[in-house]
Coordinates of C-alpha atoms in Angstrom, one line a residue:
M46 CA -4.4 -17.9 -18.4
N47 CA -1.1 -16.0 -19.0
E48 CA -0.4 -13.7 -21.9
L49 CA 2.0 -16.1 -23.7
T50 CA -0.8 -18.6 -23.9
I51 CA -3.1 -16.1 -25.5
R52 CA -0.4 -15.0 -28.0
N53 CA 0.1 -18.7 -29.0
M54 CA -3.6 -18.9 -29.5
M55 CA -3.5 -15.9 -31.8
K56 CA -0.7 -17.5 -33.7
Q57 CA -2.7 -20.7 -34.0
L58 CA -5.5 -18.8 -35.7
H59 CA -3.2 -18.3 -38.7
S60 CA -2.5 -22.0 -39.0
P61 CA -3.1 -23.5 -42.4
D62 CA -4.7 -26.5 -40.5
A63 CA -8.4 -25.7 -40.2
E64 CA -8.7 -28.0 -37.1
K65 CA -6.1 -26.0 -35.3
R66 CA -7.9 -22.8 -36.2
F67 CA -11.2 -24.3 -34.9
D68 CA -9.5 -25.3 -31.6
A69 CA -8.0 -21.8 -31.2
M70 CA -11.4 -20.2 -31.8
G71 CA -13.0 -22.6 -29.3
R72 CA -10.5 -21.6 -26.6
L73 CA -10.9 -17.9 -27.5
Y74 CA -14.7 -18.3 -26.9
G75 CA -13.9 -20.0 -23.6
L76 CA -11.9 -17.0 -22.6
K77 CA -14.7 -14.7 -23.7
E78 CA -17.0 -16.4 -21.2
N79 CA -14.6 -15.8 -18.3
D80 CA -16.0 -12.8 -16.5
N81 CA -12.9 -12.6 -14.2
L82 CA -10.3 -12.4 -17.0
K83 CA -7.8 -9.6 -16.7
I84 CA -6.0 -8.7 -19.9
R85 CA -3.6 -5.9 -20.7
V86 CA -4.6 -3.1 -23.0
E87 CA -1.5 -3.7 -25.2
L88 CA -2.5 -7.3 -25.8
L89 CA -6.0 -6.2 -26.8
K90 CA -4.6 -3.8 -29.2
D91 CA -2.4 -6.5 -30.7
M92 CA -5.5 -8.7 -31.1
V93 CA -7.1 -5.9 -33.2
K94 CA -4.0 -5.7 -35.4
S95 CA -4.1 -9.5 -35.7
A96 CA -7.8 -9.4 -36.7
A97 CA -6.8 -7.0 -39.5
S98 CA -4.2 -9.3 -41.0
S99 CA -4.7 -12.0 -43.6
Y100 CA -5.8 -15.5 -42.9
P101 CA -5.9 -18.8 -44.8
E102 CA -8.9 -19.4 -47.1
R103 CA -12.0 -20.2 -45.1
V104 CA -13.3 -23.7 -45.2
D105 CA -16.8 -23.0 -43.7
R106 CA -18.9 -20.2 -42.2
W107 CA -17.4 -20.7 -38.7
D108 CA -13.9 -20.2 -40.0
N109 CA -13.5 -16.5 -39.4
P110 CA -10.6 -15.7 -37.0
S111 CA -10.9 -12.0 -37.8
L112 CA -14.5 -12.0 -36.5
A113 CA -13.6 -14.1 -33.5
L114 CA -10.8 -11.7 -32.4
I115 CA -12.9 -8.6 -32.9
D116 CA -15.9 -10.1 -31.1
F117 CA -13.5 -10.8 -28.1
V118 CA -12.0 -7.3 -28.1
C119 CA -15.4 -5.6 -28.3
D120 CA -16.1 -6.9 -24.8
Y121 CA -13.5 -4.3 -23.7
P122 CA -14.7 -1.0 -25.3
M123 CA -12.1 1.2 -23.7
P124 CA -11.0 4.4 -25.5
E125 CA -7.6 3.0 -26.5
I126 CA -9.3 -0.1 -27.9
I127 CA -11.9 2.0 -29.8
D128 CA -9.1 4.1 -31.3
E129 CA -7.3 0.9 -32.4
I130 CA -10.4 -0.5 -34.0
V131 CA -11.0 2.7 -35.9
L132 CA -7.4 2.6 -37.1
H133 CA -7.6 -0.9 -38.5
I134 CA -11.3 -1.3 -39.4
D135 CA -10.7 -1.0 -43.1
Q136 CA -8.6 -4.2 -43.1
L137 CA -11.1 -6.3 -41.2
D138 CA -13.2 -9.1 -42.7
P139 CA -16.6 -7.8 -43.7
E140 CA -18.4 -9.7 -40.9
A141 CA -15.8 -8.5 -38.4
K142 CA -16.4 -5.0 -39.6
V143 CA -20.1 -5.4 -38.7
R144 CA -19.2 -6.4 -35.2
A145 CA -16.7 -3.5 -35.0
L146 CA -19.5 -1.1 -36.1
E147 CA -21.8 -2.4 -33.3
C148 CA -19.0 -1.7 -30.8
L149 CA -18.3 1.8 -32.2
L150 CA -21.9 2.7 -32.2
L151 CA -22.3 1.9 -28.5
T152 CA -19.7 4.6 -27.7
K153 CA -22.1 7.2 -29.1
D154 CA -18.9 9.2 -29.9
E155 CA -19.7 11.7 -32.7
G156 CA -16.0 12.0 -33.3
I157 CA -16.0 8.6 -35.1
F158 CA -19.3 9.0 -36.9
Q159 CA -17.5 9.8 -40.2
E160 CA -15.7 6.5 -40.0
I161 CA -18.9 4.6 -39.2
H162 CA -20.6 6.4 -42.2
E163 CA -17.8 5.5 -44.6
Q164 CA -17.6 1.8 -43.5
T165 CA -21.3 1.3 -43.6
V166 CA -21.7 2.8 -47.0
K167 CA -18.8 0.6 -48.3
L168 CA -20.4 -2.5 -46.8
I169 CA -23.7 -1.8 -48.4
L170 CA -22.3 -1.0 -51.8
E171 CA -19.7 -3.9 -51.9
E172 CA -20.9 -6.7 -49.6
E173 CA -24.0 -8.5 -48.4
V174 CA -23.8 -8.6 -44.6
E175 CA -26.3 -8.4 -41.8
L176 CA -25.9 -4.8 -40.6
P177 CA -26.6 -3.7 -37.0
V178 CA -29.9 -2.0 -38.0
E179 CA -31.2 -1.4 -34.5
E180 CA -28.0 0.3 -33.4
L181 CA -27.7 2.4 -36.5
S182 CA -31.3 3.5 -36.2
E183 CA -30.5 5.3 -33.0
F184 CA -28.6 7.9 -35.1
P185 CA -31.0 9.2 -37.7
V186 CA -28.8 12.0 -38.9
L187 CA -26.0 9.5 -39.5
L188 CA -28.5 7.3 -41.3
R189 CA -29.7 10.0 -43.6
G190 CA -26.1 10.4 -44.9
I191 CA -25.8 6.6 -45.3
V192 CA -29.1 6.3 -47.2
D193 CA -28.2 9.3 -49.4
K194 CA -25.1 7.4 -50.6
T195 CA -26.7 3.9 -50.9
F196 CA -30.3 4.6 -52.0
E197 CA -29.9 2.7 -55.2
K198 CA -29.6 -0.5 -53.1
I199 CA -33.3 -0.3 -52.3
E200 CA -33.7 -2.3 -55.5
S201 CA -31.6 -5.1 -54.1
E202 CA -33.3 -8.1 -52.4
H203 CA -30.7 -8.2 -49.6
Y204 CA -30.8 -4.5 -48.6
R205 CA -34.4 -3.4 -49.5
F206 CA -35.9 -3.8 -46.1
V207 CA -32.7 -2.7 -44.3
L208 CA -33.1 0.6 -46.2
Y209 CA -36.8 0.8 -45.4
E210 CA -35.9 0.4 -41.7
F211 CA -33.4 3.2 -42.1
I212 CA -35.9 5.4 -43.9
L213 CA -38.5 4.7 -41.1
A214 CA -36.0 5.8 -38.4
I215 CA -35.2 9.0 -40.4
N216 CA -38.9 9.8 -40.5
E217 CA -39.9 8.8 -37.0
S218 CA -37.0 10.8 -35.5
G219 CA -38.3 14.0 -37.2
V220 CA -35.0 14.6 -38.9
E221 CA -36.7 14.7 -42.3
P222 CA -40.4 13.7 -42.4
G223 CA -41.3 12.6 -46.0
Y224 CA -37.6 12.0 -46.8
K225 CA -37.3 11.3 -50.6
R226 CA -41.1 11.0 -50.9
A227 CA -41.2 11.2 -54.7
R228 CA -38.7 8.3 -55.1
I229 CA -40.0 6.2 -52.2
L230 CA -43.7 6.2 -52.6
P231 CA -44.0 4.2 -55.9
G232 CA -41.6 1.5 -54.6
L233 CA -43.4 1.4 -51.3
S234 CA -46.7 0.9 -53.0
A235 CA -45.4 -1.9 -55.3
D236 CA -43.7 -3.7 -52.5
Y237 CA -46.8 -3.6 -50.3
K238 CA -49.0 -5.0 -53.0
R239 CA -46.6 -7.8 -53.5
L240 CA -46.4 -8.7 -49.8
R241 CA -50.2 -8.2 -49.4
E242 CA -50.8 -10.9 -52.0
E243 CA -48.4 -13.2 -50.2
Y244 CA -50.1 -12.5 -46.9
L245 CA -53.6 -13.2 -48.2
T246 CA -52.6 -16.8 -48.7
Y247 CA -52.3 -17.1 -44.9
D248 CA -55.1 -14.8 -43.7
A249 CA -58.1 -17.2 -44.0
E250 CA -56.3 -19.9 -42.1
Y251 CA -54.7 -17.6 -39.5
Q252 CA -54.4 -19.2 -36.1
P253 CA -51.7 -18.4 -33.5
H254 CA -50.8 -22.1 -33.0
Y255 CA -50.1 -22.3 -36.8
V256 CA -47.9 -19.2 -36.6
Y257 CA -45.8 -20.3 -33.6
R258 CA -45.7 -24.0 -34.2
S259 CA -45.7 -24.5 -38.0
W260 CA -45.2 -21.3 -40.1
K261 CA -42.7 -19.6 -37.8
D262 CA -39.6 -18.0 -39.4
S263 CA -40.9 -17.5 -43.0
Y264 CA -44.2 -16.0 -41.6
F265 CA -42.4 -13.9 -39.0
L266 CA -40.3 -12.3 -41.8
L267 CA -43.4 -11.6 -43.9
R268 CA -45.2 -10.0 -40.9
Y269 CA -42.2 -7.9 -40.1
R270 CA -41.9 -6.6 -43.6
I271 CA -45.6 -5.8 -44.0
N272 CA -45.6 -4.0 -40.6
T273 CA -42.5 -2.0 -41.7
L274 CA -44.3 -0.8 -44.9
I275 CA -47.5 0.0 -42.9
R276 CA -45.6 2.1 -40.5
L277 CA -44.0 4.0 -43.4
M278 CA -47.4 4.9 -44.7
T279 CA -47.7 7.3 -41.7
F280 CA -45.1 9.4 -43.6
Y281 CA -45.8 8.4 -47.2
F282 CA -49.6 8.7 -47.1
S283 CA -51.8 8.8 -50.1
E284 CA -55.4 7.8 -51.1
E285 CA -54.1 4.4 -52.1
A286 CA -52.3 4.0 -48.7
E287 CA -55.6 4.9 -46.9
E288 CA -57.3 2.0 -48.7
F289 CA -54.4 -0.3 -47.8
L290 CA -54.7 0.7 -44.1
K291 CA -58.4 0.3 -43.9
E292 CA -58.1 -3.2 -45.3
A293 CA -55.1 -4.2 -43.1
V294 CA -57.1 -3.2 -39.9
L295 CA -59.4 -6.1 -40.8
F296 CA -56.7 -8.7 -41.3
R297 CA -56.8 -11.7 -38.9
D298 CA -53.2 -11.3 -37.8
P299 CA -53.6 -9.1 -34.7
R300 CA -50.1 -7.7 -35.0
I301 CA -50.6 -6.5 -38.6
S302 CA -54.2 -5.3 -37.7
G303 CA -52.8 -3.5 -34.6
T304 CA -50.0 -1.8 -36.6
A305 CA -52.5 -0.6 -39.2
A306 CA -54.9 0.6 -36.5
V307 CA -52.3 2.7 -34.8
V308 CA -51.4 4.4 -38.2
C309 CA -55.1 4.9 -38.9
I310 CA -55.6 6.6 -35.6
D311 CA -52.6 8.8 -36.2
K312 CA -54.1 9.8 -39.6
N313 CA -57.6 10.3 -38.1
I314 CA -59.0 7.3 -40.0
R315 CA -61.9 5.7 -38.1
V316 CA -61.2 2.4 -36.4
E317 CA -64.2 0.5 -35.2
E318 CA -64.3 0.3 -31.4
E319 CA -64.8 -3.5 -31.5
I320 CA -61.7 -4.0 -33.5
L321 CA -59.6 -1.7 -31.3
E322 CA -60.8 -3.6 -28.2
L323 CA -60.0 -7.0 -29.8
I324 CA -56.4 -6.1 -30.6
S325 CA -56.0 -4.3 -27.2
V326 CA -56.8 -7.5 -25.3
N327 CA -55.1 -10.0 -27.6
V328 CA -51.9 -11.4 -26.1
E329 CA -50.1 -11.1 -29.4
S330 CA -50.8 -7.4 -30.0
A331 CA -51.9 -5.7 -26.8
E332 CA -48.5 -4.4 -25.7
M333 CA -47.5 -3.4 -29.2
V334 CA -50.8 -1.4 -29.7
Y335 CA -50.4 0.4 -26.3
W336 CA -46.8 1.5 -27.1
G337 CA -47.8 2.4 -30.6
L338 CA -50.5 4.7 -29.3
S339 CA -48.1 6.1 -26.7
E340 CA -45.5 7.1 -29.3
G341 CA -48.1 9.3 -30.9
K342 CA -49.2 10.6 -27.4
K343 CA -52.6 8.9 -27.8
E344 CA -52.3 6.2 -25.1
H345 CA -55.5 7.6 -23.6
L346 CA -57.3 5.9 -26.5
F347 CA -56.2 2.5 -25.3
P348 CA -59.6 1.0 -24.4
V349 CA -58.6 -1.3 -21.5
S350 CA -58.5 -0.3 -17.9
P351 CA -56.8 -1.3 -15.7
K352 CA -54.2 -2.0 -18.4
Q353 CA -51.3 -3.6 -16.5
P354 CA -52.8 -7.1 -16.3
V355 CA -53.5 -7.1 -20.0
L356 CA -50.0 -5.8 -20.8
A357 CA -48.5 -8.3 -18.4
K358 CA -50.2 -11.2 -20.3
S359 CA -49.1 -9.8 -23.7
H360 CA -45.5 -9.2 -22.4
L361 CA -45.3 -12.8 -21.0
F362 CA -46.6 -14.2 -24.3
N363 CA -43.9 -12.4 -26.4
H364 CA -41.3 -13.3 -23.8
L365 CA -42.1 -17.0 -24.0
A366 CA -42.9 -17.2 -27.7
F367 CA -39.4 -15.9 -28.6
L368 CA -37.4 -17.3 -25.7
R369 CA -34.0 -18.8 -26.6
D370 CA -31.6 -21.0 -24.7
E371 CA -28.1 -20.2 -23.6
E372 CA -26.8 -21.3 -27.0
G373 CA -29.2 -18.9 -28.8
E374 CA -31.5 -21.6 -30.0
H375 CA -35.2 -20.8 -30.2
L376 CA -37.1 -22.9 -27.7
N377 CA -40.3 -23.1 -29.8
I378 CA -42.7 -22.4 -26.9
Y379 CA -46.3 -21.6 -27.8
P380 CA -47.9 -20.5 -24.5
E381 CA -51.7 -20.9 -24.2
D382 CA -54.3 -19.8 -21.7
I383 CA -52.2 -17.2 -20.0
Q384 CA -53.8 -16.0 -16.8
V385 CA -53.0 -13.4 -14.2
V386 CA -53.2 -15.1 -10.8
D387 CA -52.0 -12.5 -8.3
F388 CA -49.3 -9.8 -7.9
V389 CA -46.6 -8.7 -5.5
D390 CA -45.6 -5.1 -4.8
T391 CA -41.9 -4.7 -3.9
F392 CA -38.9 -2.4 -4.5
N393 CA -35.8 -2.6 -6.7
S394 CA -32.2 -1.8 -5.6
Y395 CA -32.8 1.9 -6.2
N396 CA -35.9 1.8 -3.8
Q397 CA -38.3 2.3 -6.7
P398 CA -41.7 0.6 -6.1
L399 CA -42.4 -2.3 -8.6
R400 CA -45.2 -4.7 -9.2
Y401 CA -44.7 -8.3 -10.4
Y402 CA -47.6 -10.4 -11.6
L403 CA -47.9 -14.1 -10.8
M404 CA -48.9 -15.8 -14.0
S405 CA -49.9 -19.2 -15.2
F406 CA -49.7 -20.6 -18.8
L407 CA -50.4 -23.8 -20.6
H408 CA -47.5 -25.5 -22.3
D409 CA -47.6 -29.0 -23.7
G410 CA -50.7 -29.8 -21.7
E411 CA -49.3 -28.7 -18.4
V412 CA -50.0 -25.5 -16.4
M413 CA -46.7 -23.7 -15.7
T414 CA -45.7 -20.8 -13.4
A415 CA -44.3 -17.5 -14.6
W416 CA -43.7 -13.9 -13.3
A417 CA -44.2 -10.8 -15.4
G418 CA -42.9 -7.3 -14.4
G419 CA -41.8 -5.3 -12.7
Y420 CA -44.1 -2.5 -13.5
V421 CA -43.0 0.9 -12.2
L422 CA -45.4 2.4 -9.6
E423 CA -43.6 5.7 -8.9
E424 CA -46.1 7.9 -10.8
E425 CA -49.2 5.8 -11.0
D426 CA -50.6 2.5 -9.9
D427 CA -51.4 1.4 -13.5
A428 CA -48.3 2.4 -15.3
A429 CA -47.0 0.5 -18.4
D430 CA -43.3 1.2 -17.9
I431 CA -41.3 -1.9 -16.9
W432 CA -38.0 -2.8 -15.4
E433 CA -37.5 -6.1 -17.2
G434 CA -37.7 -9.1 -14.8
T435 CA -40.1 -11.5 -16.6
Y436 CA -39.1 -15.1 -16.3
T437 CA -40.3 -18.7 -15.8
D438 CA -38.6 -21.7 -14.2
F439 CA -41.1 -24.0 -16.0
E440 CA -42.4 -25.1 -12.6
P441 CA -45.8 -26.8 -12.6
F442 CA -48.2 -24.2 -11.2
H443 CA -50.2 -26.6 -9.0
D444 CA -47.2 -27.9 -7.2
R445 CA -47.5 -24.9 -4.8
T446 CA -50.2 -22.7 -3.4
V447 CA -50.5 -19.1 -4.5
E448 CA -49.0 -17.9 -1.2
E449 CA -46.1 -20.4 -1.5
H450 CA -45.4 -19.1 -5.1
K451 CA -45.3 -15.5 -3.7
Q452 CA -43.0 -16.5 -0.8
L453 CA -40.6 -18.3 -3.1
F454 CA -40.5 -15.3 -5.4
M455 CA -39.6 -12.9 -2.6
K456 CA -37.1 -15.3 -1.2
K457 CA -35.4 -15.6 -4.6
R458 CA -35.4 -11.8 -5.0
Q459 CA -33.8 -11.4 -1.6
E460 CA -31.1 -14.0 -2.5
E461 CA -30.4 -12.3 -5.8
H462 CA -30.3 -8.9 -4.2
T463 CA -27.8 -10.1 -1.5
E464 CA -25.6 -11.8 -4.2
S465 CA -25.7 -8.7 -6.3
E466 CA -24.8 -6.4 -3.4
Q467 CA -21.8 -8.6 -2.5
A468 CA -20.5 -9.2 -6.0
V469 CA -17.1 -7.6 -6.7
Y470 CA -17.2 -6.2 -10.3
F471 CA -13.9 -4.4 -10.2
E472 CA -11.0 -4.1 -7.9
S473 CA -7.5 -2.6 -8.1
S474 CA -4.8 -1.7 -5.6
P475 CA -1.9 0.8 -5.7
S476 CA 1.1 0.0 -7.9
L477 CA 4.5 0.2 -6.2
P478 CA 5.9 3.8 -6.1
K479 CA 8.2 4.7 -9.0
G480 CA 10.8 5.8 -6.4
L481 CA 11.0 2.2 -5.2
W482 CA 11.6 0.9 -8.7
F483 CA 14.3 3.5 -9.1
F484 CA 15.8 2.2 -5.8
Y485 CA 15.7 -1.3 -7.1
A486 CA 17.6 -0.2 -10.3
L487 CA 20.3 1.5 -8.2
L488 CA 20.6 -1.5 -5.9
I489 CA 20.9 -4.0 -8.8
S490 CA 23.6 -1.8 -10.6
H491 CA 25.4 -1.5 -7.3
W492 CA 25.6 -5.3 -6.7
I493 CA 26.8 -5.8 -10.3
R494 CA 29.7 -3.4 -9.6
V495 CA 30.4 -5.3 -6.4
F496 CA 30.7 -8.6 -8.2
I497 CA 32.7 -7.1 -11.0
N498 CA 35.2 -5.3 -8.7
G499 CA 35.4 -8.0 -6.1
I500 CA 33.9 -8.3 -2.6
D501 CA 35.5 -6.1 0.0
E502 CA 34.6 -4.5 3.3
E503 CA 32.1 -2.2 1.6
V504 CA 29.9 -5.2 1.0
Y505 CA 28.3 -4.5 4.4
I506 CA 27.0 -1.2 3.0
S507 CA 25.5 -3.1 0.1
I508 CA 23.8 -5.6 2.4
A509 CA 22.5 -2.7 4.6
F510 CA 20.9 -1.1 1.5
T511 CA 19.5 -4.4 0.4
V512 CA 17.9 -4.9 3.8
I513 CA 16.5 -1.4 3.7
G514 CA 15.1 -2.1 0.2
G515 CA 13.5 -5.3 1.5
L516 CA 11.9 -3.5 4.4
L517 CA 10.6 -0.8 2.1
T518 CA 9.1 -3.4 -0.2
V519 CA 7.4 -5.2 2.7
Y520 CA 6.0 -1.9 3.9
E521 CA 4.7 -0.9 0.5
L522 CA 3.2 -4.4 -0.1
W523 CA 1.5 -4.1 3.3
K524 CA 0.1 -0.7 2.3
K525 CA -1.0 -2.1 -1.1
K526 CA -2.9 -4.9 0.6
R527 CA -4.8 -2.5 2.9
S528 CA -5.5 0.1 0.1
G529 CA -7.6 -0.2 -3.1
V530 CA -10.6 0.8 -5.1
S531 CA -13.5 -1.5 -6.0
I532 CA -17.0 -1.7 -7.3
V533 CA -19.0 -3.9 -5.0
G534 CA -22.7 -4.3 -5.8
R535 CA -23.8 -0.8 -6.6
E536 CA -21.1 1.0 -4.6
L537 CA -17.8 2.5 -5.6
I538 CA -15.5 2.0 -2.6
K539 CA -12.1 3.5 -1.7
A540 CA -10.2 1.8 1.1
K541 CA -7.0 3.1 2.8
G542 CA -6.0 1.2 5.9
E543 CA -8.9 1.0 8.2
R544 CA -10.7 3.9 6.6
K545 CA -13.3 3.3 3.9
E546 CA -15.2 5.8 1.8
S547 CA -18.0 5.0 -0.7
I548 CA -20.6 6.4 -3.0
S549 CA -23.5 4.7 -4.7
L550 CA -23.1 4.5 -8.5
H551 CA -26.5 6.1 -9.1
E552 CA -25.4 9.1 -7.0
I553 CA -22.4 9.9 -9.2
K554 CA -22.7 12.9 -11.5
K555 CA -19.3 12.9 -13.1
V556 CA -15.9 11.3 -13.0
T557 CA -12.8 13.3 -14.1
Y558 CA -9.1 12.8 -13.7
D559 CA -5.8 14.7 -13.7
K560 CA -2.2 13.7 -13.5
K561 CA -2.5 12.5 -9.9
N562 CA -6.1 11.7 -9.0
I563 CA -9.5 10.5 -10.2
N564 CA -12.2 12.8 -8.9
I565 CA -15.7 11.5 -8.2
F566 CA -18.5 14.1 -7.9
N567 CA -22.0 13.5 -6.5
K568 CA -25.3 14.8 -7.9
E569 CA -24.8 18.1 -6.1
N570 CA -21.5 18.5 -8.1
T571 CA -19.5 18.2 -4.8
L572 CA -16.2 16.3 -4.8
Q573 CA -17.0 13.2 -2.7
L574 CA -14.1 10.8 -3.5
K575 CA -10.5 11.4 -4.6
I576 CA -8.7 8.2 -5.8
P577 CA -4.9 8.3 -6.6
L578 CA -4.5 7.6 -10.3
R579 CA -1.7 5.1 -9.7
W580 CA -4.2 2.8 -7.9
V581 CA -5.9 1.8 -11.2
E582 CA -5.3 1.2 -14.8
Y583 CA -7.6 4.0 -15.9
D584 CA -8.8 2.3 -19.1
H585 CA -10.0 -0.7 -17.1
F586 CA -11.6 1.6 -14.4
Y587 CA -13.3 3.7 -17.1
Y588 CA -14.7 0.6 -18.8
A589 CA -16.0 -0.8 -15.5
M590 CA -17.6 2.5 -14.6
V591 CA -19.4 2.8 -17.9
E592 CA -20.5 -0.8 -17.8
H593 CA -22.1 -0.4 -14.4
T594 CA -23.7 3.1 -14.9
S595 CA -24.9 3.0 -18.5
H596 CA -28.3 1.5 -17.6
L597 CA -29.1 4.4 -15.2
K598 CA -31.8 6.9 -16.1
E599 CA -29.4 9.7 -15.2
Q600 CA -26.1 8.5 -16.5
A601 CA -22.9 9.9 -15.1
Y602 CA -20.3 11.7 -17.2
I603 CA -17.1 9.6 -17.2
Q604 CA -14.0 11.3 -18.7
E605 CA -12.3 9.1 -21.3

């Protein structure tokens, strides 16, 4: 799709006809799904400016061109685009501001934290929006400044538990344990009592199939809020909180009981062994209890050994119970009778040993197949750390033997590995030299003079220069075709003629650039690749490098 088409689409978003706006947003969404789309930085900057302009009055919730444009642009978080978003964020629609904040937070650039602080405070005080709580919670110092300015909103129904989440992050990070204790403790107590009374109407009838098939969203919200307040009691502890915790450990909901048990253990309040064992083998709570203990460096108190099979069952349960389709719709799966059948030890692309468990589960009366893992085996055979690869194809378990399931799993992994290693995620080739463009300019001006002054015997000189220009162009295009830089699989590759140089992405320590070259250093801080700067649009190269190295344990420094 060419740039003119996109600009027409941007213009259509301003149409007073809602159907035309709907059509334009649909086509914009289609573009967003195109992983191979190449788009100029200047056009992306214009999209930010357009998102910050005024639009016709909305006719429905979907009718938000500002959000649609910002959501599109945020898929290209290059430095120039981030700067443009910061410049125009104040003029964006409130929902578009939230999406912009998510994008800005992902940069982890402290230079724009003041803007994030101001915009978040403004949204809380003036609007009712769904803030990116999880992303903001990664920056507790930033959060403390935000809560300082908006604490009064803890009385609002919309923001009360958002602020409780923020306060929990401030405490758990160690930035300020007991933050605003005198002001928070009374409200925390009152809110817990209210939610406790609401929960007790469910407790006597608690059954997992009621939760996941009937009660669902309303109950999930209640559970989340109670657990948030229980976790806060770690830092806002009192005699009354101790009584609340002792009671909550006995609740029939294993996730609430498990959260309370972890806090009790942290506060040296006795938890009966029988209760701790029950919540440590329950598929709803086992994984949550283990990681809760681990955060307090008390994972040795987890009473199940070996723990991996139990954690695998719990992980699969939560994966299936909250599974969504491609449209984001909840699939409403309640898996029963989850069983560990066997396991496969293999390796990931970085040659780390992993274990995947072959599982079965009952769904709508039929036994289905699933895989849970992969559990990292580098340091110990029973580790809880996982590289997420849990999935199900909803294939009936008894259609194959155990060995056939394992063989199919390994075959799929090999096919996925081969496909991943051959996938081209970025490629660019040299632009034509500036000298050649200068030659074109001289040649064009020369031919203009020839036609103005009339053709004479000197025309042969012009033809000769034109032929030379054509030969130079063919030569440069030939070189351009044989030279380039690409990210293929997990390798950064530089090709020049028949010569190819490469470096694995996980072996890169830093990427810098100067006026002429991009410099790629390995883990020993030795220059391994030097790529001419004119071979790439650096903003696109930077984005591609960040996208394909940000998941690594040791992330490379990539100069903006």
